[in-house]
mmCIF file of C-alpha atoms in Angstrom:
data_model
loop_
_atom_site.group_PDB
_atom_site.id
_atom_site.type_symbol
_atom_site.label_atom_id
_atom_site.label_comp_id
_atom_site.label_asym_id
_atom_site.label_seq_id
_atom_site.Cartn_x
_atom_site.Cartn_y
_atom_site.Cartn_z
ATOM 1 C CA MET A 1 61.494 68.300 188.357
ATOM 2 C CA SER A 2 65.160 67.773 188.765
ATOM 3 C CA GLY A 3 65.986 69.215 185.397
ATOM 4 C CA VAL A 4 64.935 66.143 183.452
ATOM 5 C CA PRO A 5 64.405 67.120 179.913
ATOM 6 C CA ASP A 6 61.654 66.025 177.393
ATOM 7 C CA LEU A 7 62.713 64.338 174.262
ATOM 8 C CA GLN A 8 60.283 64.761 171.222
ATOM 9 C CA LEU A 9 59.439 61.613 169.537
ATOM 10 C CA HIS A 10 58.872 61.632 165.571
ATOM 11 C CA ASP A 11 55.139 62.019 165.923
ATOM 12 C CA GLY A 12 55.662 65.212 168.099
ATOM 13 C CA THR A 13 54.850 63.361 171.511
ATOM 14 C CA SER A 14 57.180 64.421 174.324
ATOM 15 C CA ILE A 15 58.632 61.915 176.743
ATOM 16 C CA PRO A 16 60.719 62.444 179.928
ATOM 17 C CA GLN A 17 64.177 61.255 179.229
ATOM 18 C CA VAL A 18 64.418 59.462 182.625
ATOM 19 C CA GLY A 19 61.705 57.449 184.266
ATOM 20 C CA LEU A 20 61.092 54.883 186.783
ATOM 21 C CA GLY A 21 60.853 51.199 185.840
ATOM 22 C CA VAL A 22 58.753 48.910 187.842
ATOM 23 C CA PHE A 23 60.081 45.449 186.692
ATOM 24 C CA GLN A 24 60.223 42.950 189.445
ATOM 25 C CA VAL A 25 58.776 45.540 191.876
ATOM 26 C CA PRO A 26 56.072 43.373 193.982
ATOM 27 C CA PRO A 27 52.501 44.349 193.312
ATOM 28 C CA GLU A 28 51.947 45.141 197.163
ATOM 29 C CA GLN A 29 55.116 47.458 197.111
ATOM 30 C CA THR A 30 54.396 49.212 193.713
ATOM 31 C CA ASP A 31 51.964 51.889 194.924
ATOM 32 C CA GLU A 32 54.622 53.257 197.784
ATOM 33 C CA VAL A 33 57.368 52.947 195.408
ATOM 34 C CA VAL A 34 55.805 54.700 192.508
ATOM 35 C CA LEU A 35 54.460 57.450 194.922
ATOM 36 C CA ARG A 36 57.889 57.907 196.477
ATOM 37 C CA ALA A 37 59.318 58.520 192.945
ATOM 38 C CA LEU A 38 56.720 61.061 192.103
ATOM 39 C CA GLU A 39 57.363 62.828 195.236
ATOM 40 C CA ALA A 40 61.255 62.789 194.278
ATOM 41 C CA GLY A 41 60.180 64.455 191.029
ATOM 42 C CA TYR A 42 59.834 61.368 188.452
ATOM 43 C CA ARG A 43 57.253 62.281 185.687
ATOM 44 C CA HIS A 44 57.670 59.135 183.714
ATOM 45 C CA VAL A 45 56.697 55.537 185.073
ATOM 46 C CA ASP A 46 57.251 52.246 182.968
ATOM 47 C CA THR A 47 55.212 49.329 183.872
ATOM 48 C CA ALA A 48 53.899 46.427 181.852
ATOM 49 C CA ALA A 49 50.925 43.796 181.908
ATOM 50 C CA GLY A 50 53.594 41.058 182.645
ATOM 51 C CA TYR A 51 54.844 42.711 185.693
ATOM 52 C CA GLY A 52 51.694 42.247 187.678
ATOM 53 C CA ASN A 53 51.698 45.654 189.017
ATOM 54 C CA GLU A 54 49.680 47.766 186.653
ATOM 55 C CA ALA A 55 47.079 48.383 189.493
ATOM 56 C CA GLY A 56 49.850 49.710 191.916
ATOM 57 C CA VAL A 57 50.909 52.219 189.294
ATOM 58 C CA GLY A 58 47.499 53.423 188.886
ATOM 59 C CA SER A 59 46.645 53.761 192.527
ATOM 60 C CA ALA A 60 49.929 55.822 193.162
ATOM 61 C CA LEU A 61 48.839 57.898 190.349
ATOM 62 C CA ARG A 62 45.486 58.505 191.761
ATOM 63 C CA SER A 63 46.828 59.328 195.231
ATOM 64 C CA SER A 64 49.567 61.523 194.288
ATOM 65 C CA GLY A 65 47.169 64.371 193.368
ATOM 66 C CA LEU A 66 49.029 64.912 189.942
ATOM 67 C CA ALA A 67 47.106 65.418 186.843
ATOM 68 C CA HIS A 68 47.690 62.653 184.282
ATOM 69 C CA GLU A 69 48.615 65.282 181.803
ATOM 70 C CA ASP A 70 51.846 65.783 184.215
ATOM 71 C CA VAL A 71 53.029 62.116 184.193
ATOM 72 C CA PHE A 72 54.037 59.844 181.224
ATOM 73 C CA VAL A 73 52.797 56.235 181.672
ATOM 74 C CA THR A 74 53.915 53.371 179.555
ATOM 75 C CA THR A 75 52.700 49.975 179.907
ATOM 76 C CA LYS A 76 53.437 46.848 177.620
ATOM 77 C CA LEU A 77 51.135 44.153 175.875
ATOM 78 C CA ALA A 78 51.601 40.541 177.603
ATOM 79 C CA ASN A 79 53.528 37.913 175.501
ATOM 80 C CA GLY A 80 50.200 35.891 175.129
ATOM 81 C CA GLU A 81 48.034 38.569 173.986
ATOM 82 C CA HIS A 82 49.252 38.825 170.329
ATOM 83 C CA GLY A 83 46.595 39.459 167.650
ATOM 84 C CA ARG A 84 43.774 42.011 166.984
ATOM 85 C CA GLU A 85 41.004 40.799 169.238
ATOM 86 C CA LYS A 86 43.455 39.847 172.253
ATOM 87 C CA THR A 87 45.250 43.057 172.013
ATOM 88 C CA LEU A 88 42.169 45.221 172.246
ATOM 89 C CA ARG A 89 41.039 43.200 175.219
ATOM 90 C CA ALA A 90 44.466 43.377 176.949
ATOM 91 C CA PHE A 91 44.658 47.223 176.319
ATOM 92 C CA ASP A 92 41.171 47.633 178.087
ATOM 93 C CA ALA A 93 42.361 45.451 180.936
ATOM 94 C CA SER A 94 45.635 47.414 181.225
ATOM 95 C CA THR A 95 43.805 50.912 181.272
ATOM 96 C CA ALA A 96 41.443 49.896 183.687
ATOM 97 C CA LYS A 97 44.065 48.728 186.041
ATOM 98 C CA LEU A 98 46.107 51.909 185.415
ATOM 99 C CA GLN A 99 42.946 53.948 185.802
ATOM 100 C CA LEU A 100 43.505 55.769 182.638
ATOM 101 C CA GLU A 101 41.336 56.553 179.722
ATOM 102 C CA VAL A 102 44.252 57.554 177.583
ATOM 103 C CA LEU A 103 47.481 55.872 177.828
ATOM 104 C CA ASP A 104 50.772 57.597 176.891
ATOM 105 C CA LEU A 105 52.593 54.982 175.227
ATOM 106 C CA TYR A 106 51.748 51.135 174.382
ATOM 107 C CA LEU A 107 54.662 48.809 173.535
ATOM 108 C CA ILE A 108 54.686 45.491 172.184
ATOM 109 C CA HIS A 109 56.573 43.585 174.871
ATOM 110 C CA TRP A 110 58.484 41.049 172.923
ATOM 111 C CA PRO A 111 58.024 40.181 169.226
ATOM 112 C CA GLN A 112 57.915 36.387 169.776
ATOM 113 C CA GLN A 113 58.626 34.148 166.974
ATOM 114 C CA ALA A 114 54.937 33.592 165.388
ATOM 115 C CA ASP A 115 55.391 36.741 163.320
ATOM 116 C CA ASP A 116 51.835 37.922 164.346
ATOM 117 C CA TYR A 117 53.437 40.884 165.721
ATOM 118 C CA VAL A 118 52.189 42.663 162.493
ATOM 119 C CA GLU A 119 48.641 41.855 163.270
ATOM 120 C CA THR A 120 49.058 43.026 166.876
ATOM 121 C CA TRP A 121 50.803 46.398 165.357
ATOM 122 C CA LEU A 122 47.879 47.074 163.311
ATOM 123 C CA ALA A 123 45.627 46.884 166.439
ATOM 124 C CA PHE A 124 48.079 49.197 168.098
ATOM 125 C CA GLN A 125 47.525 51.624 165.026
ATOM 126 C CA GLU A 126 43.816 51.273 165.602
ATOM 127 C CA LEU A 127 44.042 52.266 169.134
ATOM 128 C CA HIS A 128 46.140 55.101 168.314
ATOM 129 C CA GLN A 129 43.883 56.367 165.637
ATOM 130 C CA GLN A 130 40.970 56.284 167.968
ATOM 131 C CA GLY A 131 42.956 58.604 170.377
ATOM 132 C CA ARG A 132 43.243 55.886 173.131
ATOM 133 C CA ILE A 133 47.128 56.033 172.909
ATOM 134 C CA ARG A 134 49.200 59.098 172.466
ATOM 135 C CA THR A 135 51.926 57.229 170.760
ATOM 136 C CA ILE A 136 53.123 53.518 170.187
ATOM 137 C CA GLY A 137 56.327 51.655 170.034
ATOM 138 C CA VAL A 138 57.662 48.174 170.553
ATOM 139 C CA SER A 139 60.103 46.568 172.893
ATOM 140 C CA ASN A 140 63.121 43.967 172.182
ATOM 141 C CA PHE A 141 62.542 44.466 168.418
ATOM 142 C CA GLN A 142 65.748 43.534 166.279
ATOM 143 C CA LYS A 143 66.368 45.142 163.035
ATOM 144 C CA THR A 144 64.520 42.160 161.022
ATOM 145 C CA HIS A 145 61.455 42.824 163.474
ATOM 146 C CA LEU A 146 61.455 46.392 162.563
ATOM 147 C CA ARG A 147 61.989 45.966 158.935
ATOM 148 C CA LYS A 148 58.994 43.860 158.913
ATOM 149 C CA LEU A 149 56.948 46.437 160.443
ATOM 150 C CA LEU A 150 58.107 49.208 158.103
ATOM 151 C CA ASP A 151 57.313 47.223 155.189
ATOM 152 C CA GLU A 152 53.810 46.073 156.028
ATOM 153 C CA THR A 153 52.397 48.780 158.135
ATOM 154 C CA ASP A 154 51.945 52.527 158.100
ATOM 155 C CA ILE A 155 53.230 53.871 161.355
ATOM 156 C CA VAL A 156 56.759 53.752 162.313
ATOM 157 C CA PRO A 157 57.336 53.059 165.998
ATOM 158 C CA THR A 158 58.322 55.965 167.900
ATOM 159 C CA VAL A 159 60.133 53.974 170.578
ATOM 160 C CA ASN A 160 62.001 50.728 170.580
ATOM 161 C CA GLN A 161 62.755 49.726 174.434
ATOM 162 C CA VAL A 162 65.629 47.123 174.516
ATOM 163 C CA GLU A 163 68.406 45.720 176.868
ATOM 164 C CA LEU A 164 71.136 48.435 176.560
ATOM 165 C CA HIS A 165 74.097 49.076 178.925
ATOM 166 C CA PRO A 166 77.929 49.538 178.448
ATOM 167 C CA TYR A 167 78.487 45.831 178.158
ATOM 168 C CA LEU A 168 75.800 45.630 175.417
ATOM 169 C CA THR A 169 75.899 49.301 173.556
ATOM 170 C CA GLN A 170 73.572 47.998 170.743
ATOM 171 C CA GLU A 171 75.482 50.435 168.199
ATOM 172 C CA ASP A 172 74.026 48.913 165.085
ATOM 173 C CA LEU A 173 70.620 48.829 166.498
ATOM 174 C CA ARG A 174 70.829 52.366 167.580
ATOM 175 C CA ALA A 175 72.259 53.481 164.131
ATOM 176 C CA PHE A 176 69.219 51.655 162.600
ATOM 177 C CA HIS A 177 66.728 53.600 165.185
ATOM 178 C CA ALA A 178 68.465 56.991 164.263
ATOM 179 C CA GLU A 179 68.017 56.377 160.518
ATOM 180 C CA HIS A 180 64.319 55.901 161.078
ATOM 181 C CA SER A 181 63.770 58.480 163.794
ATOM 182 C CA ILE A 182 62.933 55.560 166.387
ATOM 183 C CA ALA A 183 63.896 56.732 169.927
ATOM 184 C CA THR A 184 66.109 54.205 171.675
ATOM 185 C CA GLU A 185 64.948 53.374 175.445
ATOM 186 C CA ALA A 186 67.147 51.399 177.800
ATOM 187 C CA TRP A 187 66.042 48.656 180.101
ATOM 188 C CA SER A 188 68.292 47.064 182.609
ATOM 189 C CA PRO A 189 70.584 50.312 182.050
ATOM 190 C CA ILE A 190 72.945 49.337 184.650
ATOM 191 C CA ALA A 191 73.121 45.622 183.681
ATOM 192 C CA LYS A 192 71.815 42.994 185.971
ATOM 193 C CA GLY A 193 74.201 41.468 188.736
ATOM 194 C CA GLY A 194 76.273 44.400 189.716
ATOM 195 C CA GLN A 195 79.359 43.467 187.638
ATOM 196 C CA LEU A 196 79.055 46.556 185.640
ATOM 197 C CA LEU A 197 79.045 48.837 188.565
ATOM 198 C CA SER A 198 82.138 47.325 190.103
ATOM 199 C CA ASP A 199 83.930 47.715 186.699
ATOM 200 C CA PRO A 200 87.183 49.543 187.410
ATOM 201 C CA VAL A 201 86.579 52.046 184.279
ATOM 202 C CA ILE A 202 83.113 53.151 185.855
ATOM 203 C CA THR A 203 84.358 53.185 189.428
ATOM 204 C CA GLY A 204 87.352 55.220 188.037
ATOM 205 C CA ILE A 205 85.304 57.769 186.381
ATOM 206 C CA ALA A 206 82.887 57.775 189.522
ATOM 207 C CA GLN A 207 85.783 58.817 191.491
ATOM 208 C CA GLU A 208 87.045 61.410 189.010
ATOM 209 C CA LEU A 209 83.502 63.059 189.327
ATOM 210 C CA GLY A 210 82.855 62.529 192.832
ATOM 211 C CA ARG A 211 79.555 60.470 191.764
ATOM 212 C CA ASP A 212 78.390 56.936 192.326
ATOM 213 C CA ALA A 213 78.928 54.439 189.682
ATOM 214 C CA ALA A 214 75.179 54.175 188.807
ATOM 215 C CA GLN A 215 75.082 57.942 188.089
ATOM 216 C CA VAL A 216 77.957 57.611 185.744
ATOM 217 C CA VAL A 217 76.311 54.828 183.794
ATOM 218 C CA LEU A 218 72.877 56.569 183.541
ATOM 219 C CA ARG A 219 74.585 59.891 182.521
ATOM 220 C CA TRP A 220 76.359 57.930 179.897
ATOM 221 C CA HIS A 221 72.804 56.737 178.522
ATOM 222 C CA VAL A 222 71.518 60.454 178.806
ATOM 223 C CA GLN A 223 74.376 61.725 176.763
ATOM 224 C CA LEU A 224 73.935 59.003 174.159
ATOM 225 C CA GLY A 225 70.277 60.359 173.778
ATOM 226 C CA ASN A 226 68.744 57.232 175.254
ATOM 227 C CA VAL A 227 65.442 57.230 177.147
ATOM 228 C CA VAL A 228 66.365 55.567 180.556
ATOM 229 C CA ILE A 229 64.125 53.860 183.291
ATOM 230 C CA PRO A 230 66.195 52.593 186.025
ATOM 231 C CA LYS A 231 64.412 50.638 188.777
ATOM 232 C CA SER A 232 65.102 50.913 192.269
ATOM 233 C CA VAL A 233 62.797 50.352 195.614
ATOM 234 C CA THR A 234 65.362 52.099 197.696
ATOM 235 C CA PRO A 235 64.415 55.760 198.627
ATOM 236 C CA GLU A 236 67.921 56.967 198.495
ATOM 237 C CA ARG A 237 68.564 55.309 195.145
ATOM 238 C CA ILE A 238 65.463 56.493 193.568
ATOM 239 C CA VAL A 239 66.500 60.056 194.290
ATOM 240 C CA SER A 240 70.002 59.547 193.287
ATOM 241 C CA ASN A 241 69.093 58.027 189.803
ATOM 242 C CA LEU A 242 67.336 61.200 189.010
ATOM 243 C CA ASP A 243 70.085 63.487 189.863
ATOM 244 C CA LEU A 244 72.005 63.194 186.719
ATOM 245 C CA PHE A 245 71.761 66.773 185.264
ATOM 246 C CA SER A 246 74.113 68.670 187.514
ATOM 247 C CA PHE A 247 77.249 66.853 186.083
ATOM 248 C CA GLU A 248 78.505 65.948 182.710
ATOM 249 C CA LEU A 249 80.781 63.007 181.392
ATOM 250 C CA SER A 250 83.780 64.315 179.119
ATOM 251 C CA GLU A 251 83.781 63.201 175.549
ATOM 252 C CA GLU A 252 86.665 60.803 176.463
ATOM 253 C CA GLN A 253 84.978 59.495 179.429
ATOM 254 C CA VAL A 254 81.975 58.738 177.211
ATOM 255 C CA GLY A 255 84.336 56.960 174.944
ATOM 256 C CA ARG A 256 85.874 54.735 177.695
ATOM 257 C CA ILE A 257 82.484 53.613 178.860
ATOM 258 C CA SER A 258 81.446 52.821 175.067
ATOM 259 C CA ALA A 259 84.524 50.835 174.780
ATOM 260 C CA LEU A 260 83.525 48.226 177.551
ATOM 261 C CA ASN A 261 80.975 46.816 175.107
ATOM 262 C CA ARG A 262 81.121 43.031 175.136
ATOM 263 C CA ASP A 263 77.662 42.185 173.179
ATOM 264 C CA GLU A 264 76.796 40.607 176.499
ATOM 265 C CA ARG A 265 73.193 40.085 177.622
ATOM 266 C CA THR A 266 71.876 39.855 180.812
ATOM 267 C CA GLY A 267 68.408 39.121 179.725
ATOM 268 C CA PRO A 268 66.732 36.957 176.817
ATOM 269 C CA ASP A 269 67.868 37.113 173.458
ATOM 270 C CA PRO A 270 65.140 38.364 171.048
ATOM 271 C CA ASP A 271 65.995 36.429 168.271
ATOM 272 C CA THR A 272 65.307 33.142 170.324
ATOM 273 C CA PHE A 273 62.842 34.388 173.103
ATOM 274 C CA GLY A 274 59.384 32.985 172.912
#
């Protein structure tokens, strides 16, 4: 499996540290892309109701011949489905498309601004207690959102999936996660637009190591302890994005990359989105 380690979440669930993200993968290509990734050794796939490609993920899982126990699958609640009844219906719809009876990880995709994510989280807890989800988490939650869940509900999210890359290192949020044993998962791990991959610090370290720039950034995530879900539809890139465990960054190289932080988002701001 290319040496990808499992990280243990605070409830004892194990999650492969590197997975395939399928954001913006066209539904008609998703089956092929996911199947290719599974053949390359990926055992973690991250999708969302909002991506419109859950059915393709499910089809690939079924045709791969792999047992579900061998592949960790994440999906996320669509933004318009907050609240108990909507959440329960949305979960049923997602698991039907994925052809799964039990989901590995379910995330609230965005907190939105209506504060109904607490009711939604209580529905997540209900599904978890019924054994229909192995572990539950959130995505794009800021410290204020997390504190509200910690104050008003019984289960601490195991994961918070957020935009995170060397231009947005999220040190304060990651420290909060560590304090509460919440795993940090990075979406857009190499940032959008390609600017990061041409940064002279990144390209310089890539030259030093004989690696490509994307591998250097993904290895930085791994050494920080992040779960990371790079997205690609290119066969060669799918393979190289998984080849992160045959080299290491020095402490000095990790520091140089972390020092690139600009607090610069390439996606929406959770404090204002929705």
